[in-house]
Coordinates of C-alpha atoms in Angstrom, one line a residue:
X1 CA 0.0 0.0 0.0
X2 CA 2.8 2.3 0.8
X3 CA 4.5 1.6 -2.5
X4 CA 1.3 2.3 -4.4
X5 CA 0.8 5.6 -2.6
X6 CA 4.4 6.6 -3.3
X7 CA 3.9 5.9 -7.0
X8 CA 0.7 7.9 -7.2
X9 CA 2.3 10.8 -5.3
X10 CA 5.3 10.7 -7.7
X11 CA 2.9 10.8 -10.7
X12 CA 0.9 13.7 -9.2
X13 CA 4.1 15.7 -8.4
X14 CA 5.4 15.1 -11.9
X15 CA 2.1 16.2 -13.4
X16 CA 1.4 19.0 -11.0
X17 CA 4.9 20.4 -11.2
X18 CA 5.1 20.2 -15.0
X19 CA 4.2 23.8 -15.6
X20 CA 7.8 24.8 -16.0
X21 CA 8.4 22.1 -18.7
X22 CA 8.6 23.3 -22.3
X23 CA 5.5 22.4 -24.3
X24 CA 5.4 22.6 -28.1
X25 CA 3.0 25.3 -29.2
X26 CA -0.1 24.0 -30.8
X27 CA -1.3 25.9 -33.9
X28 CA -3.6 28.8 -33.1
X29 CA -6.4 29.5 -35.6
X30 CA -5.8 33.3 -35.8
X31 CA -2.1 33.2 -36.3
X32 CA -2.3 30.4 -38.8
X33 CA -4.9 32.4 -40.7
X34 CA -2.8 35.5 -40.8
X35 CA 0.2 33.5 -42.0
X36 CA -1.8 31.9 -44.7
X37 CA -2.9 35.3 -45.9
X38 CA 0.7 36.3 -46.3
X39 CA 0.3 39.2 -44.0
X40 CA 2.8 38.2 -41.3
X41 CA 6.1 39.9 -42.1
X42 CA 9.0 40.9 -39.9
X43 CA 9.2 44.3 -41.5
X44 CA 8.6 46.4 -44.6
X45 CA 11.1 46.4 -47.5
X46 CA 12.6 49.7 -48.5
X47 CA 10.3 51.5 -50.9
X48 CA 11.5 52.5 -54.4
X49 CA 11.6 56.3 -54.8
X50 CA 9.0 57.3 -57.5
X51 CA 10.1 59.8 -60.1
X52 CA 6.9 60.5 -62.0
X53 CA 3.4 61.7 -61.0
X54 CA 2.1 58.3 -62.1
X55 CA 4.6 56.4 -59.9
X56 CA 3.7 58.6 -57.0
X57 CA 0.0 57.8 -57.4
X58 CA 0.7 54.1 -57.6
X59 CA 3.0 54.2 -54.6
X60 CA 0.3 56.0 -52.5
X61 CA -2.3 53.5 -53.6
X62 CA 0.0 50.6 -52.6
X63 CA 0.6 52.2 -49.2
X64 CA -3.2 52.6 -48.7
X65 CA -3.7 48.9 -49.7
X66 CA -1.0 47.7 -47.3
X67 CA -2.3 49.9 -44.5
X68 CA -5.8 48.6 -44.9
X69 CA -4.6 45.0 -44.9
X70 CA -2.5 45.6 -41.7
X71 CA -5.4 47.4 -40.0
X72 CA -7.7 44.6 -40.8
X73 CA -5.2 42.1 -39.5
X74 CA -4.7 44.2 -36.4
X75 CA -8.4 44.2 -35.7
X76 CA -8.4 40.4 -35.9
X77 CA -5.5 40.2 -33.5
X78 CA -7.1 42.5 -31.0
X79 CA -10.2 40.4 -31.1
X80 CA -8.3 37.2 -30.7
X81 CA -6.2 38.7 -27.9
X82 CA -9.4 39.4 -26.0
X83 CA -10.4 35.8 -26.3
X84 CA -6.9 34.5 -25.5
X85 CA -6.5 36.8 -22.4
X86 CA -9.9 35.5 -21.2
X87 CA -8.8 31.9 -21.6
X88 CA -5.4 32.6 -19.9
X89 CA -7.1 34.1 -16.9
X90 CA -9.7 31.3 -16.6
X91 CA -7.3 28.5 -17.0
X92 CA -4.7 30.2 -14.8
X93 CA -7.3 30.3 -12.0
X94 CA -8.3 26.7 -12.6
X95 CA -4.8 25.5 -12.6
X96 CA -3.9 27.4 -9.4
X97 CA -6.9 25.9 -7.6
X98 CA -6.0 22.4 -8.9
X99 CA -2.4 22.6 -7.8
X100 CA -3.4 24.1 -4.5
X101 CA -5.8 21.3 -3.8
X102 CA -2.8 19.0 -3.6
X103 CA -3.8 15.4 -2.4
X104 CA -7.4 16.1 -1.5
X105 CA -8.7 13.9 -4.3
X106 CA -6.6 10.9 -3.0
X107 CA -9.5 10.0 -0.7
X108 CA -11.5 8.7 -3.7
X109 CA -9.0 6.1 -4.5
X110 CA -6.2 5.5 -7.0
X111 CA -8.4 5.8 -10.1
X112 CA -9.8 9.1 -9.1
X113 CA -6.4 10.4 -8.2
X114 CA -5.1 9.5 -11.7
X115 CA -8.1 11.1 -13.3
X116 CA -7.5 14.3 -11.3
X117 CA -3.8 14.3 -12.3
X118 CA -4.8 14.0 -15.9
X119 CA -7.2 16.9 -15.6
X120 CA -4.4 19.0 -14.1
X121 CA -2.1 18.1 -16.9
X122 CA -4.7 19.1 -19.5
X123 CA -5.2 22.4 -17.8
X124 CA -1.5 23.0 -17.7
X125 CA -1.1 22.2 -21.4
X126 CA -4.0 24.4 -22.4
X127 CA -2.6 27.2 -20.3
X128 CA 0.8 26.8 -21.9
X129 CA -0.7 26.9 -25.4
X130 CA -2.7 30.0 -24.5
X131 CA 0.3 31.8 -23.1
X132 CA 2.3 31.0 -26.3
X133 CA -0.5 32.2 -28.5
X134 CA -0.8 35.3 -26.4
X135 CA 2.9 36.0 -26.8
X136 CA 2.8 35.5 -30.6
X137 CA -0.3 37.7 -31.0
X138 CA 1.3 40.5 -29.0
X139 CA 4.6 40.2 -30.9
X140 CA 2.7 40.4 -34.2
X141 CA 0.6 43.3 -32.9
X142 CA 3.9 45.2 -32.2
X143 CA 5.2 44.4 -35.6
X144 CA 2.1 45.7 -37.3
X145 CA 2.4 48.9 -35.2
X146 CA 5.9 49.4 -36.4
X147 CA 4.9 48.7 -40.0
X148 CA 2.0 51.3 -39.8
X149 CA 4.5 53.8 -38.5
X150 CA 6.8 53.0 -41.4
X151 CA 3.9 53.5 -43.8
X152 CA 3.1 56.8 -42.3
X153 CA 6.8 57.9 -42.6
X154 CA 6.8 56.8 -46.3
X155 CA 3.5 58.5 -47.0
X156 CA 4.6 62.0 -45.8
X157 CA 7.2 62.6 -48.5
X158 CA 5.0 61.0 -51.2
X159 CA 2.1 63.4 -50.3
X160 CA 4.5 66.3 -50.4
X161 CA 5.8 65.1 -53.8
X162 CA 2.2 64.7 -55.1
X163 CA 1.3 68.1 -53.8
X164 CA 4.3 69.6 -55.7
X165 CA 3.3 67.8 -58.9
X166 CA -0.3 68.9 -58.5
X167 CA 0.8 72.5 -57.9
X168 CA 3.0 72.4 -61.0
X169 CA 0.1 70.9 -63.0
X170 CA -2.2 73.6 -61.8
X171 CA 0.3 76.3 -62.6
X172 CA 0.7 75.0 -66.1
X173 CA -3.0 74.7 -66.6
X174 CA -3.5 78.2 -65.3
X175 CA -0.8 79.5 -67.6
X176 CA -2.5 77.8 -70.6
X177 CA -5.8 79.3 -69.6
X178 CA -4.2 82.8 -69.3
X179 CA -2.6 82.3 -72.7
X180 CA -5.9 81.3 -74.2
X181 CA -7.6 84.3 -72.5
X182 CA -4.9 86.6 -73.8
X183 CA -5.4 85.4 -77.3
X184 CA -9.2 85.4 -77.0
X185 CA -9.0 89.0 -75.9
X186 CA -8.1 90.0 -79.5
X187 CA -11.0 88.0 -80.9
X188 CA -13.6 89.9 -78.9
X189 CA -16.5 91.5 -80.8
X190 CA -16.0 95.2 -80.8
X191 CA -18.4 98.1 -81.3
X192 CA -18.1 100.3 -84.4
X193 CA -16.3 103.6 -84.1
X194 CA -19.5 105.6 -83.8
X195 CA -20.3 103.8 -80.6
X196 CA -17.1 104.6 -78.7
X197 CA -19.1 106.9 -76.4
X198 CA -19.8 103.9 -74.2
X199 CA -16.2 104.2 -73.0
X200 CA -16.5 107.8 -71.9
X201 CA -14.7 110.9 -73.2
X202 CA -10.9 111.2 -73.2
X203 CA -9.4 113.5 -70.7
X204 CA -7.8 115.6 -73.5
X205 CA -10.4 115.7 -76.2
X206 CA -10.3 119.3 -77.2
X207 CA -9.1 118.5 -80.7
X208 CA -12.2 116.3 -81.3
X209 CA -10.0 113.4 -82.5
X210 CA -11.4 111.0 -79.9
X211 CA -14.9 111.4 -81.2
X212 CA -13.7 110.2 -84.6
X213 CA -12.5 106.8 -83.3
X214 CA -9.2 105.4 -82.3
X215 CA -7.7 105.6 -85.7
X216 CA -7.9 109.4 -85.6
X217 CA -5.5 109.4 -82.6
X218 CA -2.6 108.3 -84.8
X219 CA 0.3 110.7 -84.3
X220 CA -1.2 112.3 -81.2
X221 CA -1.6 109.3 -78.9
X222 CA -0.5 110.1 -75.3
X223 CA 2.2 108.0 -73.7
X224 CA 1.1 105.2 -71.4
X225 CA 3.3 106.7 -68.6
X226 CA 3.0 110.1 -67.1
X227 CA 6.1 112.4 -67.2
X228 CA 9.4 111.7 -68.8
X229 CA 10.1 108.2 -70.1
X230 CA 13.0 106.7 -72.1
X231 CA 11.5 104.7 -75.0
X232 CA 13.1 101.8 -76.7
X233 CA 11.8 99.9 -79.8
X234 CA 12.0 96.2 -79.5
X235 CA 10.8 92.9 -80.8
X236 CA 9.6 90.8 -77.8
X237 CA 9.9 87.1 -77.8
X238 CA 6.5 85.6 -78.5
X239 CA 5.0 88.9 -79.6
X240 CA 3.3 89.2 -83.0
X241 CA 5.2 92.3 -84.1
X242 CA 7.0 95.5 -82.9
X243 CA 6.6 96.9 -79.4
X244 CA 7.9 99.6 -77.1
X245 CA 9.7 99.5 -73.8
X246 CA 9.2 102.6 -71.7
X247 CA 11.5 103.3 -68.7
X248 CA 10.5 105.8 -66.1
X249 CA 11.5 106.5 -62.4
X250 CA 10.5 103.8 -59.9
X251 CA 6.9 104.0 -58.8
X252 CA 5.4 104.9 -62.2
X253 CA 1.9 103.7 -63.0
X254 CA 0.6 102.7 -66.4
X255 CA -2.3 104.7 -67.8
X256 CA -4.7 104.1 -70.7
X257 CA -3.7 105.8 -73.9
X258 CA -7.3 106.1 -75.0
X259 CA -10.8 105.2 -73.7
X260 CA -11.5 101.5 -73.9
X261 CA -12.8 98.4 -72.3
X262 CA -10.7 96.0 -70.3
X263 CA -10.7 92.6 -72.0
X264 CA -7.7 91.0 -70.1
X265 CA -6.2 91.7 -66.7
X266 CA -4.1 88.8 -65.3
X267 CA -0.7 87.3 -65.0
X268 CA 0.8 86.5 -68.4
X269 CA 4.5 86.2 -69.1
X270 CA 7.1 86.0 -66.2
X271 CA 4.2 86.0 -63.7
X272 CA 3.7 89.8 -64.3
X273 CA 0.4 91.4 -64.8
X274 CA -0.7 92.3 -68.3
X275 CA -3.7 94.5 -69.1
X276 CA -5.4 94.6 -72.6
X277 CA -7.8 97.4 -73.6
X278 CA -10.2 97.1 -76.5
X279 CA -10.6 100.6 -78.1
X280 CA -13.1 99.6 -80.8
X281 CA -12.8 99.0 -84.5
X282 CA -10.5 96.0 -83.5
X283 CA -7.8 98.3 -82.1
X284 CA -6.2 97.0 -78.9
X285 CA -3.4 98.2 -76.6
X286 CA -1.3 95.9 -74.4
X287 CA 0.4 97.0 -71.1
X288 CA 2.8 94.5 -69.7
X289 CA 5.1 94.1 -66.7
X290 CA 2.6 95.5 -64.1
X291 CA 2.9 94.5 -60.5
X292 CA -0.8 94.7 -60.0
X293 CA -4.0 95.5 -61.9
X294 CA -6.3 98.3 -60.8
X295 CA -8.9 97.4 -63.3
X296 CA -11.2 94.4 -63.9
X297 CA -12.2 92.6 -67.1
X298 CA -15.3 94.2 -68.6
X299 CA -14.7 97.6 -67.0
X300 CA -14.8 100.7 -69.1
X301 CA -12.0 103.2 -68.6
X302 CA -11.3 106.7 -69.8
X303 CA -8.2 108.0 -71.5
X304 CA -5.5 108.5 -68.9
X305 CA -7.2 106.1 -66.5
X306 CA -4.9 104.2 -64.1
X307 CA -4.3 100.6 -65.0
X308 CA -1.8 99.6 -62.3
X309 CA 1.7 100.2 -61.0
X310 CA 4.6 99.2 -63.2
X311 CA 7.1 96.6 -61.8
X312 CA 10.2 98.4 -60.6
X313 CA 13.8 97.2 -60.9
X314 CA 17.0 99.0 -60.1
X315 CA 15.2 102.2 -59.2
X316 CA 13.2 102.4 -62.5
X317 CA 9.9 101.2 -63.8
X318 CA 9.8 99.3 -67.1
X319 CA 6.6 99.1 -69.1
X320 CA 6.0 96.9 -72.1
X321 CA 3.6 98.3 -74.6
X322 CA 2.0 97.0 -77.8
X323 CA -0.6 98.4 -80.1
X324 CA -2.6 95.8 -82.1
X325 CA -5.0 96.0 -85.0
X326 CA -7.1 92.9 -85.5
X327 CA -4.9 91.0 -83.2
X328 CA -1.6 91.8 -85.0
X329 CA 1.0 94.2 -83.5
X330 CA 1.7 97.3 -85.5
X331 CA 4.5 99.8 -85.2
X332 CA 3.5 102.0 -82.2
X333 CA 6.1 104.8 -82.7
X334 CA 4.2 106.8 -85.3
X335 CA 1.1 106.7 -83.2
X336 CA 3.0 108.7 -80.5
X337 CA 4.6 110.9 -83.1
X338 CA 8.0 109.4 -82.6

């Protein structure tokens, strides 16, 4: 009887004290599922730097896809951890109570003692599996957190690059729109000369030339800058013909050489403001290199009316001026009597 009791006690001690023994981890459903989906990775490979707008868009979409997959996996891990933590707590309490009970079941005989020892061992094995699963899930959760941070770090420069591309694209589109508007300005339908009164009388109309139409101002057209100006004839790149460059002291403002209607007032070349006036009978004047426009498209303006300050450089203002007939530049010098 003593030998039998000793054997049972040895079995019980071996089973009850086996919690420190290494137990192979049984597969867990959640982890195996994540691995099967190909989502379990130790880290993210370095991302190839995109060099075109299309590559930037593709890279951002790939990051979004990767982020969505990781967040979905993380949600599954969090859910599985709740279940695993619950099992660890329940089995831990059960195992503690079973081990603490010691030899109390021995009173039921040898068979009952062996059955009890087996239950203790099953509890221990289940607890070991849950602890291993818990460890793996937490490790993977941390990996996902690092990968999400890596994605955020990669996304920042890509978004800045995309913004730069979008800004450049917008700038080019706006430049094309301004070019189109500039060219359309010369295609506008104009009133016949006898209806020029809609623009208002010129400031200096004592000679009656203004009432005869813009063509009557040839040779007596006032300069587009007040005061003294140094005038240079030039052929401007992109212009349809001859033009004038007028230099005056810094702070000068451009003024209308005759009454007209504003058909263009926006940035054009070199990001400087250009104003175009329609004087009727398909005569137009172009005022370039302004720093701001003091008129709006559609506004009627009198002769001598302020158009805007001229951009200053090295203590002088430089105004670009064209005179066009039916959209084509004509020699402006004779119109000013020079």
